[in-house]
PDB file of C-alpha atoms in Angstrom:
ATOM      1  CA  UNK A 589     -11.229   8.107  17.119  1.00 82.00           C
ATOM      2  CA  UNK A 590     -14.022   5.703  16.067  1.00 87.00           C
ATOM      3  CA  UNK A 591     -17.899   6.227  17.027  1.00 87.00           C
ATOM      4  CA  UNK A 592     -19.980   3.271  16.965  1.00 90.00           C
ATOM      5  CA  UNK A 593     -23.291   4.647  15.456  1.00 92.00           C
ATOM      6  CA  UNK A 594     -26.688   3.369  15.167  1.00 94.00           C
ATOM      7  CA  UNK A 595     -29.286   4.576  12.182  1.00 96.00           C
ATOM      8  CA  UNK A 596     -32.564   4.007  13.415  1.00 96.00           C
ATOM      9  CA  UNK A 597     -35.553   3.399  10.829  1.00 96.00           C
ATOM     10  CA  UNK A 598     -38.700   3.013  11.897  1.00 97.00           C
ATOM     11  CA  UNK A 599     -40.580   2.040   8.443  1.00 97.00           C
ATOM     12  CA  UNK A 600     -39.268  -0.568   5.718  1.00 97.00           C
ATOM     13  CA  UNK A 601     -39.584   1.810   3.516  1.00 97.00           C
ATOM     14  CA  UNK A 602     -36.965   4.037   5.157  1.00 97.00           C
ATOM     15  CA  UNK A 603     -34.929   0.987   6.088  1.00 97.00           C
ATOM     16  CA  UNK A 604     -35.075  -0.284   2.138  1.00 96.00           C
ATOM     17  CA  UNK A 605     -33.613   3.348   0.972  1.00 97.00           C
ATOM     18  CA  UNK A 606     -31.393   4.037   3.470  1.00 96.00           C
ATOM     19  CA  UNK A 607     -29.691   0.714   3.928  1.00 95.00           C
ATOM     20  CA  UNK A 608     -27.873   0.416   0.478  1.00 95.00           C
ATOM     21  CA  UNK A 609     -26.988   3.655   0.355  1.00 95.00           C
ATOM     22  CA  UNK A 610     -25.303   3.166   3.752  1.00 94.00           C
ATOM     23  CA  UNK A 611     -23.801   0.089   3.046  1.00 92.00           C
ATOM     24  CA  UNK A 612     -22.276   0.947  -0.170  1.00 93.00           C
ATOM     25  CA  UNK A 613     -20.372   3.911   1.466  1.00 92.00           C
ATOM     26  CA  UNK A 614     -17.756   1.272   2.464  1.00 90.00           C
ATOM     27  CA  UNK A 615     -15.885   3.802   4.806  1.00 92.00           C
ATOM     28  CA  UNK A 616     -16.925   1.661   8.407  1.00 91.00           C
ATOM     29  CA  UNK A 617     -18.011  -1.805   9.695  1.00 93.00           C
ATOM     30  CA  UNK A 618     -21.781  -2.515   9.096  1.00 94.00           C
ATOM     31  CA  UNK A 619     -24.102  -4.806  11.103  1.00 93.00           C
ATOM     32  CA  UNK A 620     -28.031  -4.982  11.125  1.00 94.00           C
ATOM     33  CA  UNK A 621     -30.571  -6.232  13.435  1.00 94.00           C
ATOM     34  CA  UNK A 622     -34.426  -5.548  12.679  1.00 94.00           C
ATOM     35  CA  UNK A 623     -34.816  -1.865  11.133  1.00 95.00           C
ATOM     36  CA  UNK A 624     -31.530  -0.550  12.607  1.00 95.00           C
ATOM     37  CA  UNK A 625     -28.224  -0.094  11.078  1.00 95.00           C
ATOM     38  CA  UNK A 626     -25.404  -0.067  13.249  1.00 94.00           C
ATOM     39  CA  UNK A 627     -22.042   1.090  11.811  1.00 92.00           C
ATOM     40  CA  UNK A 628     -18.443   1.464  13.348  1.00 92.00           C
ATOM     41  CA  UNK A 629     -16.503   4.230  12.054  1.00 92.00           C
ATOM     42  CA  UNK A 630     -13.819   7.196  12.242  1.00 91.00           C
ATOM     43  CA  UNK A 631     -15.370  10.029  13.843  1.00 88.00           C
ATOM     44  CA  UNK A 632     -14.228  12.262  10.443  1.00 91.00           C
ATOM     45  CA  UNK A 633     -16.767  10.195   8.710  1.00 93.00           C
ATOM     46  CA  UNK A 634     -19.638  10.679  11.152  1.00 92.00           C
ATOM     47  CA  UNK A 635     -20.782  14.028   8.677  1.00 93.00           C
ATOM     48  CA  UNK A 636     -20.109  12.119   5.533  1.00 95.00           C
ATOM     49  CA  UNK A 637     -22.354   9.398   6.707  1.00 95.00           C
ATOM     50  CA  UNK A 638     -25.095  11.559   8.124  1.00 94.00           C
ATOM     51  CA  UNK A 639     -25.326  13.158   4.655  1.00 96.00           C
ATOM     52  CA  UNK A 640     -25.384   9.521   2.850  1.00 96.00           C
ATOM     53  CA  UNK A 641     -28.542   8.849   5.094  1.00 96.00           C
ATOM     54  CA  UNK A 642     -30.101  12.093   4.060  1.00 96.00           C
ATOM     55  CA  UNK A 643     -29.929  12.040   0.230  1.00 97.00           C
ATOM     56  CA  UNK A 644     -30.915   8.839   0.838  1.00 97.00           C
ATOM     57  CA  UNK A 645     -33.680   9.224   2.182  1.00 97.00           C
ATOM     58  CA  UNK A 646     -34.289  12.812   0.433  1.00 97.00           C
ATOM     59  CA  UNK A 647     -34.140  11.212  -2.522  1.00 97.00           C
ATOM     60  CA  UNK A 648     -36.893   8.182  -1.659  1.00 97.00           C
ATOM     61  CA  UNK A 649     -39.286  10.754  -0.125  1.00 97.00           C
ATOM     62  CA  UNK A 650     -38.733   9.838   3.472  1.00 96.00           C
ATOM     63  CA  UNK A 651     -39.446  11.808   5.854  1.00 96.00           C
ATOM     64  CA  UNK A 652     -37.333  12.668   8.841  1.00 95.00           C
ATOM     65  CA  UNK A 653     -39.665  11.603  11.434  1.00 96.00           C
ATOM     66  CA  UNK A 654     -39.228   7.984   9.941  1.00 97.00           C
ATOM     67  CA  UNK A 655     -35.413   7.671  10.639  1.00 97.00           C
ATOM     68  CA  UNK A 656     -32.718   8.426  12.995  1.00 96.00           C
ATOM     69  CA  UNK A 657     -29.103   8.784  13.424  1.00 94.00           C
ATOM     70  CA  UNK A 658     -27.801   8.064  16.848  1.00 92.00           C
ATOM     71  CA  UNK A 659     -24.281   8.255  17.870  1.00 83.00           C
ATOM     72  CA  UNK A 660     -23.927   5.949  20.940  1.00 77.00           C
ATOM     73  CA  UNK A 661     -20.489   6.056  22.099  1.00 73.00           C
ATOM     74  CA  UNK A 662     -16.651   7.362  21.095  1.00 73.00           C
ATOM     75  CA  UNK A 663     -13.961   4.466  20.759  1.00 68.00           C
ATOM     76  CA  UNK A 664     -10.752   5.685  21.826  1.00 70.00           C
ATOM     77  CA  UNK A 665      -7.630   3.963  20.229  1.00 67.00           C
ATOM     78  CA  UNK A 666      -5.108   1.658  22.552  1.00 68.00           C
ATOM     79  CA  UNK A 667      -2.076   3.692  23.484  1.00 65.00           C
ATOM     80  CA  UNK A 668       0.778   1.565  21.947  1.00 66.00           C
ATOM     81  CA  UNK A 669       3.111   3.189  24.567  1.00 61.00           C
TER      82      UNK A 669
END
């Protein structure tokens, strides 16, 4: 099953650390619009992401109140019966 997820940022500072790191995860489809990432991808990968953003972030000295990871809806696969 696929989750379409959004990672919110609400400084450029969290947006410039977190966004590479996202991106270069390559495991979904990645879009942006303003300071949020939205990514497309297999509900296995949801805790592999989350911990991208984190050390990410960790690693830049964000803190958590400056980003957020939102899952917004499941996307169940077409029956091919």
């Amino acid at each position: 099953m696929k989750a379409t997820v959004h990672i919110e940022t609400y400084t450029m500072a969290a947006y410039r650390a977190i966004r590479p790191a996202v991106v270069s995860t390559n495991i979904g489809t990645f879009g942006v619009c303003g300071l949020t990432i939205s990514a497309t991808i297999n509900m296995t990968d949801y805790a592999y992401l989350a911990d991208v953003v984190k050390n990410a972030a960790q690693n830049a000295g964000i803190h958590r109140s400056e980003y957020a990871i939102i899952t917004l809806q499941n996307i169940s696969q077409p029956s091919t019966t």
